[in-house]
Short mmCIF file of C-alpha atoms in Angstrom, two decimals:
data_model
loop_
_atom_site.label_atom_id
_atom_site.label_comp_id
_atom_site.label_asym_id
_atom_site.label_seq_id
_atom_site.Cartn_x
_atom_site.Cartn_y
_atom_site.Cartn_z
CA MET A 15 0.00 0.00 0.00
CA GLU A 16 2.98 2.33 -0.41
CA PRO A 17 3.25 5.29 -0.68
CA MET A 18 1.78 6.16 2.71
CA LEU A 19 2.49 9.89 2.60
CA VAL A 20 2.31 12.62 -0.01
CA GLU A 21 5.58 14.03 -1.32
CA GLU A 22 7.15 16.83 0.70
CA SER A 23 7.41 18.88 -2.50
CA GLU A 24 3.59 19.04 -2.78
CA LEU A 25 3.35 22.76 -1.91
CA ALA A 26 -0.35 23.06 -2.80
CA LEU A 27 -1.25 20.70 0.04
CA GLU A 28 0.93 22.65 2.43
CA ASP A 29 -0.90 25.88 1.50
CA ILE A 30 -4.33 24.27 2.01
CA ALA A 31 -3.22 22.82 5.37
CA ALA A 32 -2.02 26.26 6.51
CA THR A 33 -5.33 27.82 5.42
CA LEU A 34 -7.30 25.19 7.32
CA LEU A 35 -5.23 25.79 10.45
CA ALA A 36 -5.74 29.58 10.34
CA GLU A 37 -9.46 29.55 9.51
CA SER A 38 -10.35 26.85 12.05
CA ASN A 39 -8.63 28.80 14.82
CA GLY A 40 -10.53 31.92 13.77
CA LEU A 41 -13.90 30.13 13.89
CA ALA A 42 -13.43 28.99 17.49
CA LYS A 43 -12.72 32.57 18.61
CA ARG A 44 -15.95 33.97 17.20
CA MET A 45 -18.32 32.80 19.91
CA HIS A 46 -18.69 32.53 23.65
CA PRO A 47 -17.36 29.21 25.08
CA ILE A 48 -20.81 28.25 26.40
CA LEU A 49 -22.40 28.92 23.00
CA ARG A 50 -19.67 26.76 21.46
CA GLU A 51 -20.94 23.85 23.58
CA SER A 52 -24.48 24.31 22.24
CA VAL A 53 -23.27 24.52 18.64
CA GLY A 54 -21.04 21.51 19.26
CA THR A 55 -24.07 19.46 20.30
CA LEU A 56 -25.81 20.47 17.08
CA VAL A 57 -22.77 19.68 14.92
CA ARG A 58 -22.45 16.20 16.45
CA SER A 59 -25.98 15.44 15.30
CA MET A 60 -25.22 16.90 11.88
CA ASN A 61 -21.97 14.92 11.60
CA CYS A 62 -23.68 11.63 12.41
CA TYR A 63 -26.44 12.43 9.89
CA TYR A 64 -23.97 13.01 7.05
CA SER A 65 -21.60 10.18 7.99
CA ASN A 66 -24.48 7.69 8.06
CA LEU A 67 -25.90 9.19 4.85
CA ILE A 68 -22.65 8.30 3.04
CA GLU A 69 -23.32 4.69 4.07
CA GLY A 70 -26.83 4.86 2.61
CA HIS A 71 -28.52 5.21 6.02
CA ASP A 72 -30.77 8.27 5.76
CA THR A 73 -31.87 9.12 9.30
CA HIS A 74 -34.01 12.26 9.28
CA PRO A 75 -32.69 15.07 11.56
CA ARG A 76 -36.04 15.09 13.37
CA ASP A 77 -35.68 11.39 14.12
CA ILE A 78 -32.20 12.02 15.50
CA ASP A 79 -33.60 14.84 17.64
CA ARG A 80 -36.35 12.53 18.95
CA ALA A 81 -33.84 9.78 19.72
CA LEU A 82 -31.79 12.22 21.77
CA ALA A 83 -34.99 12.83 23.77
CA ASN A 84 -35.45 9.03 24.17
CA ASP A 85 -38.40 9.05 21.76
CA PHE A 86 -37.99 6.10 19.38
CA SER A 87 -40.03 5.07 16.37
CA ASN A 88 -42.31 2.02 16.46
CA GLU A 89 -41.06 1.11 12.96
CA PRO A 90 -38.12 -1.33 13.44
CA ARG A 91 -35.78 -0.04 10.70
CA LYS A 92 -36.27 3.61 11.66
CA ARG A 93 -35.76 2.74 15.34
CA ASN A 94 -32.53 0.86 14.53
CA LEU A 95 -31.21 3.85 12.58
CA GLN A 96 -32.05 6.12 15.52
CA HIS A 97 -29.94 3.89 17.79
CA GLU A 98 -27.16 3.95 15.17
CA ALA A 99 -27.23 7.75 15.23
CA LEU A 100 -27.02 7.80 19.02
CA ALA A 101 -24.02 5.46 18.91
CA HIS A 102 -22.21 7.80 16.52
CA ILE A 103 -23.04 10.88 18.59
CA HIS A 104 -21.87 9.11 21.76
CA VAL A 105 -18.45 8.31 20.29
CA GLN A 106 -17.94 11.79 18.88
CA ARG A 107 -18.91 13.32 22.22
CA LEU A 108 -16.18 11.26 23.89
CA ILE A 109 -13.71 12.61 21.32
CA ASP A 110 -14.90 16.21 21.63
CA GLU A 111 -14.72 16.10 25.43
CA GLY A 112 -11.26 14.50 25.47
CA ARG A 113 -12.53 11.22 26.94
CA ASP A 114 -11.09 9.09 24.15
CA PRO A 115 -7.93 6.97 24.64
CA PRO A 116 -4.63 8.90 24.89
CA VAL A 117 -3.09 6.94 21.99
CA TRP A 118 -2.57 8.72 18.65
CA PRO A 119 -5.80 8.57 16.59
CA ALA A 120 -4.08 7.35 13.40
CA THR A 121 -3.34 3.92 14.86
CA SER A 122 -4.91 0.49 14.77
CA ALA A 123 -5.38 0.56 18.56
CA TYR A 124 -7.46 3.73 18.32
CA ALA A 125 -9.42 2.29 15.38
CA CYS A 126 -10.30 -0.80 17.42
CA TRP A 127 -11.48 1.43 20.27
CA LEU A 128 -13.67 3.44 17.86
CA HIS A 129 -15.14 0.29 16.35
CA GLU A 130 -15.88 -1.30 19.71
CA GLU A 131 -17.34 1.87 21.22
CA PHE A 132 -19.57 2.45 18.18
CA CYS A 133 -20.65 -1.11 17.37
CA SER A 134 -21.29 -2.15 20.97
CA ARG A 135 -24.15 0.38 21.03
CA LEU A 136 -25.80 -0.84 17.84
CA PRO A 137 -28.94 -3.00 17.80
CA ASP A 138 -28.24 -6.67 17.08
CA GLU A 139 -29.98 -6.35 13.71
CA LEU A 140 -27.21 -3.98 12.50
CA LEU A 141 -24.39 -6.28 13.58
CA TRP A 142 -24.65 -8.70 10.70
CA VAL A 143 -23.40 -8.60 7.11
CA GLU A 144 -24.19 -10.95 4.26
CA SER A 145 -21.43 -12.55 2.20
CA PRO A 146 -22.03 -11.64 -1.47
CA ALA A 147 -20.39 -14.89 -2.56
CA THR A 148 -22.26 -17.36 -0.36
CA GLY A 149 -25.22 -15.44 1.09
CA GLU A 150 -24.00 -16.45 4.57
CA ARG A 151 -24.85 -14.06 7.42
CA LEU A 152 -21.68 -13.09 9.28
CA PRO A 153 -21.62 -11.47 12.74
CA VAL A 154 -19.83 -8.15 13.23
CA ILE A 155 -17.99 -8.33 16.56
CA PRO A 156 -17.25 -4.89 18.10
CA GLY A 157 -13.53 -4.09 18.08
CA ARG A 158 -12.47 -7.34 16.40
CA LEU A 159 -10.54 -7.41 13.13
CA ARG A 160 -12.22 -9.32 10.32
CA GLU A 161 -11.49 -13.02 10.06
CA ARG A 162 -12.70 -13.32 6.47
CA ASP A 163 -11.38 -12.09 3.15
CA VAL A 164 -13.64 -9.51 1.53
CA GLN A 165 -14.13 -7.50 -1.63
CA VAL A 166 -15.38 -3.91 -1.57
CA GLY A 167 -16.64 -3.01 -5.03
CA ARG A 168 -13.64 -3.54 -7.30
CA HIS A 169 -11.16 -3.28 -4.43
CA ILE A 170 -9.79 -6.42 -2.81
CA PRO A 171 -8.36 -5.51 0.62
CA PRO A 172 -5.46 -7.49 2.14
CA PRO A 173 -6.22 -11.07 3.21
CA HIS A 174 -7.38 -11.27 6.82
CA GLY A 175 -4.24 -13.15 7.83
CA ASP A 176 -2.08 -10.23 6.63
CA LEU A 177 -3.99 -7.53 8.54
CA PRO A 178 -1.49 -7.38 11.47
CA ARG A 179 1.40 -6.59 9.07
CA PHE A 180 -0.54 -3.93 7.18
CA LEU A 181 -1.80 -2.31 10.37
CA ALA A 182 1.73 -2.32 11.84
CA ARG A 183 2.92 -0.39 8.78
CA PHE A 184 -0.08 1.96 9.14
CA ASP A 185 0.89 2.66 12.76
CA GLN A 186 4.53 3.19 11.83
CA ALA A 187 3.84 5.55 8.93
CA TYR A 188 1.28 7.79 10.58
CA GLY A 189 2.69 7.70 14.11
CA ALA A 190 6.06 8.98 12.90
CA ARG A 191 7.31 12.32 14.13
CA SER A 192 6.80 15.14 11.68
CA SER A 193 5.74 18.77 11.67
CA ARG A 194 2.17 19.77 12.45
CA ILE A 195 1.60 20.97 8.89
CA ARG A 196 2.88 17.68 7.48
CA LYS A 197 0.50 15.76 9.75
CA ILE A 198 -2.42 17.92 8.64
CA GLN A 199 -1.45 17.25 5.01
CA ALA A 200 -1.51 13.52 5.75
CA VAL A 201 -5.04 13.34 7.23
CA GLY A 202 -6.56 12.48 3.84
CA ALA A 203 -3.89 9.81 3.27
CA VAL A 204 -4.67 8.29 6.68
CA HIS A 205 -8.35 8.24 5.75
CA HIS A 206 -7.75 6.49 2.45
CA ARG A 207 -5.18 3.94 3.58
CA PHE A 208 -7.36 2.89 6.53
CA LEU A 209 -10.27 2.26 4.17
CA TRP A 210 -7.91 0.47 1.76
CA ILE A 211 -6.91 -1.97 4.52
CA HIS A 212 -10.60 -2.41 5.49
CA PRO A 213 -9.70 -4.04 8.83
CA PHE A 214 -13.25 -4.70 10.08
CA LEU A 215 -16.02 -6.76 8.58
CA ASP A 216 -18.30 -3.70 8.65
CA GLY A 217 -18.26 -0.15 10.03
CA ASN A 218 -14.98 0.90 8.39
CA GLY A 219 -16.44 4.07 6.85
CA ARG A 220 -17.84 5.39 10.12
CA VAL A 221 -14.59 4.50 11.93
CA ALA A 222 -12.51 6.26 9.25
CA ARG A 223 -14.53 9.48 9.50
CA LEU A 224 -14.50 9.44 13.31
CA MET A 225 -10.75 8.80 13.18
CA SER A 226 -10.32 11.80 10.86
CA HIS A 227 -12.35 13.95 13.25
CA ALA A 228 -10.24 12.82 16.21
CA LEU A 229 -7.00 13.32 14.28
CA LEU A 230 -7.90 16.87 13.26
CA LYS A 231 -8.88 17.64 16.84
CA ARG A 232 -5.56 16.33 18.24
CA LEU A 233 -3.77 18.48 15.67
CA GLU A 234 -5.74 21.46 17.09
CA VAL A 235 -7.39 22.07 13.74
CA GLY A 236 -10.66 20.25 14.16
CA THR A 237 -13.22 21.33 16.73
CA SER A 238 -16.80 20.41 17.57
CA LEU A 239 -17.91 23.44 15.50
CA TRP A 240 -17.57 21.96 12.02
CA SER A 241 -17.76 18.62 10.28
CA VAL A 242 -15.76 17.39 7.30
CA ALA A 243 -18.40 14.64 6.87
CA ARG A 244 -20.87 17.25 5.61
CA GLY A 245 -18.42 18.27 2.89
CA LEU A 246 -17.75 14.66 1.91
CA ALA A 247 -21.46 13.76 1.82
CA ARG A 248 -22.35 16.81 -0.30
CA GLU A 249 -19.88 15.52 -2.91
CA ASP A 250 -20.49 11.86 -2.23
CA VAL A 251 -19.92 10.69 -5.83
CA ARG A 252 -16.60 12.53 -6.14
CA TYR A 253 -15.55 11.39 -2.66
CA LYS A 254 -16.02 7.75 -3.64
CA GLN A 255 -14.48 8.23 -7.09
CA LEU A 256 -11.32 9.74 -5.61
CA LEU A 257 -11.15 7.00 -2.98
CA MET A 258 -11.25 4.42 -5.78
CA GLY A 259 -8.75 6.44 -7.81
CA ALA A 260 -6.24 6.25 -4.96
CA ASP A 261 -6.66 2.44 -4.95
CA ASN A 262 -5.08 2.21 -8.41
CA PRO A 263 -1.58 0.90 -9.08
CA ARG A 264 1.33 3.22 -9.87
CA GLU A 265 1.21 4.69 -13.38
CA GLY A 266 4.83 4.84 -14.48
CA ASP A 267 8.06 6.42 -13.21
CA ARG A 268 6.49 9.83 -12.59
CA ASP A 269 3.82 8.48 -10.26
CA GLY A 270 5.82 7.98 -7.09
CA ARG A 271 7.94 5.05 -6.01
CA GLY A 272 5.39 2.79 -4.31
CA ASN A 273 3.04 0.10 -5.52
CA LEU A 274 0.00 2.42 -5.53
CA THR A 275 -0.50 5.71 -7.35
CA GLN A 276 1.08 8.74 -5.67
CA ARG A 277 -0.95 10.99 -7.97
CA GLY A 278 -4.21 9.40 -6.84
CA LEU A 279 -3.29 9.72 -3.17
CA ILE A 280 -2.43 13.41 -3.60
CA ALA A 281 -5.72 14.04 -5.42
CA PHE A 282 -7.72 12.50 -2.58
CA ALA A 283 -5.67 14.24 0.15
CA ARG A 284 -6.23 17.57 -1.59
CA PHE A 285 -9.97 16.95 -1.98
CA PHE A 286 -10.23 16.01 1.71
CA LEU A 287 -8.48 19.17 2.93
CA GLU A 288 -10.42 21.39 0.52
CA ARG A 289 -13.68 19.99 1.86
CA ALA A 290 -12.49 20.71 5.40
CA VAL A 291 -11.63 24.32 4.52
CA ASP A 292 -15.02 24.67 2.80
CA GLN A 293 -16.87 23.46 5.90
CA VAL A 294 -14.98 25.77 8.24
CA GLY A 295 -15.94 28.64 5.95
CA PHE A 296 -19.56 27.48 5.80
CA MET A 297 -19.91 27.34 9.60
CA GLY A 298 -18.04 30.63 9.93
CA GLY A 299 -20.63 32.27 7.67
CA LEU A 300 -23.51 30.83 9.69
CA MET A 301 -21.96 32.04 12.95
CA GLU A 302 -21.30 35.60 11.72
CA PRO A 303 -22.80 37.54 14.69
CA GLU A 304 -24.90 40.15 12.90
CA ALA A 305 -26.36 37.70 10.37
CA LEU A 306 -27.14 35.09 13.06
CA ASP A 307 -28.72 37.76 15.25
CA ARG A 308 -30.93 38.92 12.36
CA ARG A 309 -32.06 35.39 11.42
CA ILE A 310 -33.06 34.67 15.01
CA GLU A 311 -34.88 38.02 15.27
CA VAL A 312 -36.88 37.47 12.06
CA HIS A 313 -37.88 33.97 13.14
CA ILE A 314 -38.92 35.00 16.66
CA GLU A 315 -40.89 37.98 15.36
CA GLU A 316 -42.88 35.56 13.20
CA GLU A 317 -43.49 33.29 16.17
CA VAL A 318 -44.65 36.25 18.29
CA ARG A 319 -47.05 37.45 15.58
CA ALA A 320 -48.45 33.90 15.35
CA LYS A 321 -48.85 33.96 19.16
CA ARG A 322 -46.60 30.92 19.56
CA LEU A 323 -44.14 32.91 21.68
CA PRO A 324 -44.64 35.93 23.96
CA ARG A 325 -43.18 39.35 23.22
CA GLY A 326 -39.72 39.83 24.69
CA SER A 327 -38.54 36.37 23.66
CA PHE A 328 -35.92 37.64 21.21
CA THR A 329 -34.29 39.87 23.81
CA VAL A 330 -33.72 36.87 26.08
CA LEU A 331 -32.39 34.69 23.26
CA ARG A 332 -30.07 37.45 22.11
CA GLU A 333 -28.58 37.62 25.59
CA ALA A 334 -27.96 33.85 25.47
CA VAL A 335 -26.10 34.24 22.17
CA LEU A 336 -23.97 37.18 23.30
CA ALA A 337 -23.31 36.22 26.93
CA GLY A 338 -23.42 32.45 26.55
CA GLU A 339 -26.13 32.04 29.18
CA VAL A 340 -28.95 33.92 30.91
CA GLU A 341 -29.60 34.01 34.64
CA ARG A 342 -33.33 33.50 35.18
CA SER A 343 -33.37 36.43 37.60
CA ARG A 344 -32.19 38.75 34.79
CA VAL A 345 -35.14 38.08 32.48
CA PRO A 346 -37.39 40.79 34.05
CA LEU A 347 -34.55 43.31 33.67
CA LEU A 348 -33.83 42.30 30.06
CA THR A 349 -37.48 42.44 28.98
CA ASP A 350 -38.65 45.28 31.26
CA TYR A 351 -41.56 43.06 32.29
CA GLU A 352 -42.95 42.22 35.70
CA GLU A 353 -41.66 38.97 37.20
CA ARG A 354 -44.81 37.00 36.36
CA ALA A 355 -44.75 38.00 32.66
CA ALA A 356 -40.99 37.38 32.53
CA ARG A 357 -41.52 33.85 33.87
CA LYS A 358 -43.98 33.20 31.04
CA ILE A 359 -41.29 34.15 28.49
CA THR A 360 -38.76 31.87 30.17
CA SER A 361 -41.25 29.02 30.38
CA ALA A 362 -42.27 29.36 26.72
CA LEU A 363 -38.67 29.36 25.47
CA VAL A 364 -37.76 26.36 27.62
CA GLN A 365 -40.84 24.49 26.45
CA ARG A 366 -39.85 25.11 22.81
CA GLY A 367 -36.30 23.93 23.54
CA MET A 368 -34.82 27.31 22.57
CA LEU A 369 -33.40 27.70 26.06
CA VAL A 370 -32.04 24.79 28.08
CA GLY A 371 -30.67 24.45 31.60
CA GLU A 372 -29.23 21.75 33.83
CA SER A 373 -31.97 22.26 36.45
CA SER A 374 -34.98 24.45 37.20
CA ARG A 375 -32.74 27.04 38.84
CA ALA A 376 -29.61 26.79 36.70
CA PRO A 377 -28.70 29.49 34.16
CA LEU A 378 -30.17 29.01 30.71
CA ARG A 379 -28.14 28.62 27.51
CA LEU A 380 -29.21 28.58 23.89
CA GLY A 381 -30.96 25.41 22.78
CA LEU A 382 -31.09 24.34 19.15
CA PRO A 383 -34.27 22.32 18.41
CA VAL A 384 -34.69 21.19 14.81
CA ASP A 385 -37.49 23.71 14.13
CA ALA A 386 -35.19 26.57 15.14
CA VAL A 387 -32.15 25.14 13.35
CA GLU A 388 -34.04 25.29 10.05
CA ARG A 389 -34.29 29.07 10.44
CA TRP A 390 -31.21 30.02 12.42
CA PHE A 391 -28.74 27.81 10.55
CA PRO A 392 -30.11 27.49 6.99
CA ARG A 393 -28.59 24.88 4.64
CA LEU A 394 -27.10 22.91 7.53
CA TYR A 395 -29.10 19.93 6.30
CA PRO A 396 -30.36 19.23 2.76
CA VAL A 397 -33.90 20.41 2.07
CA ASP A 398 -36.55 18.06 0.71
CA ALA A 399 -39.55 18.94 -1.41
CA GLY A 400 -41.54 19.89 1.67
CA GLY A 401 -39.06 22.59 2.70
CA ARG A 402 -37.94 20.57 5.72
CA PRO A 403 -34.40 19.26 6.34
#
């Protein structure tokens, strides 16, 4: 599977990596730390939606939202996909909160942890795959390397007996000491070569994207505020074409010195970093203070006119955006209402999920229910014919 890394002379990748580093750092500085936690919760749901969508599992954002509230569908397939979404969100939360293993993310040990943590939370119905050759149903065991040879489309991954050697080389290549910029450049290569090895019977795609998220975070580029999975899913056909292109054998003396194409690996690594830069820019645009403030104001004014929210609601929400949280005792002062009327505003916003708190007396921070997300963060999810995400 050589080459494992892109050539050091590939200056275009270095420029993109430097851009990603600068813009990601700028995004994190735009908002209050408490608001970042709320947005991070939203982005975890979005990331799981897009990562699962790449696998052909279309779990509606509203169904994910209901699952987070422990409200599951009576329809078995939809319920299973809700549990799958929760498993993905759980693992990413561990990564975002620094509760993942201390080992370097681009290693087989970390991959096994991701696979076990994710798959152990799946319903039994999702822990089986069918052999295309024999029709036999094979169990997927969380955290265990495959014990069968497989074929993925046209690609034939290494035989199961050779997995330890290939994974040892993977660990050696991507655990090597190098500059931060060089490691950022290599994230796409890590992503591809892991999928090329295909170490698990199933779940490799989700593990690869979670590994990429964890790797970017350890490199202090990735945060809980943006998701490369959205960029990959929006160009799903190209994503898969470039993955397959990097599977190809070397094309002559000018295509690197390994068995596989250097040109194909560079093309995928570049695509991966460009999608990351694009998603940082997308979230940065959504979080631009004046535009966000205006979108919230327009939406809340409509809700007030429709008598679904009391007057004064926007003032309280605006405080949550700017200050990160709102003390309940400050609502009368913010709205210039008597305490009883102010409590009605607080109660209405909590009931709608637009404000959330740890307890009935705790400060309130911005909540992001799906209905509000549609208006406050447009284009976060794809829009169907009904105008809903």
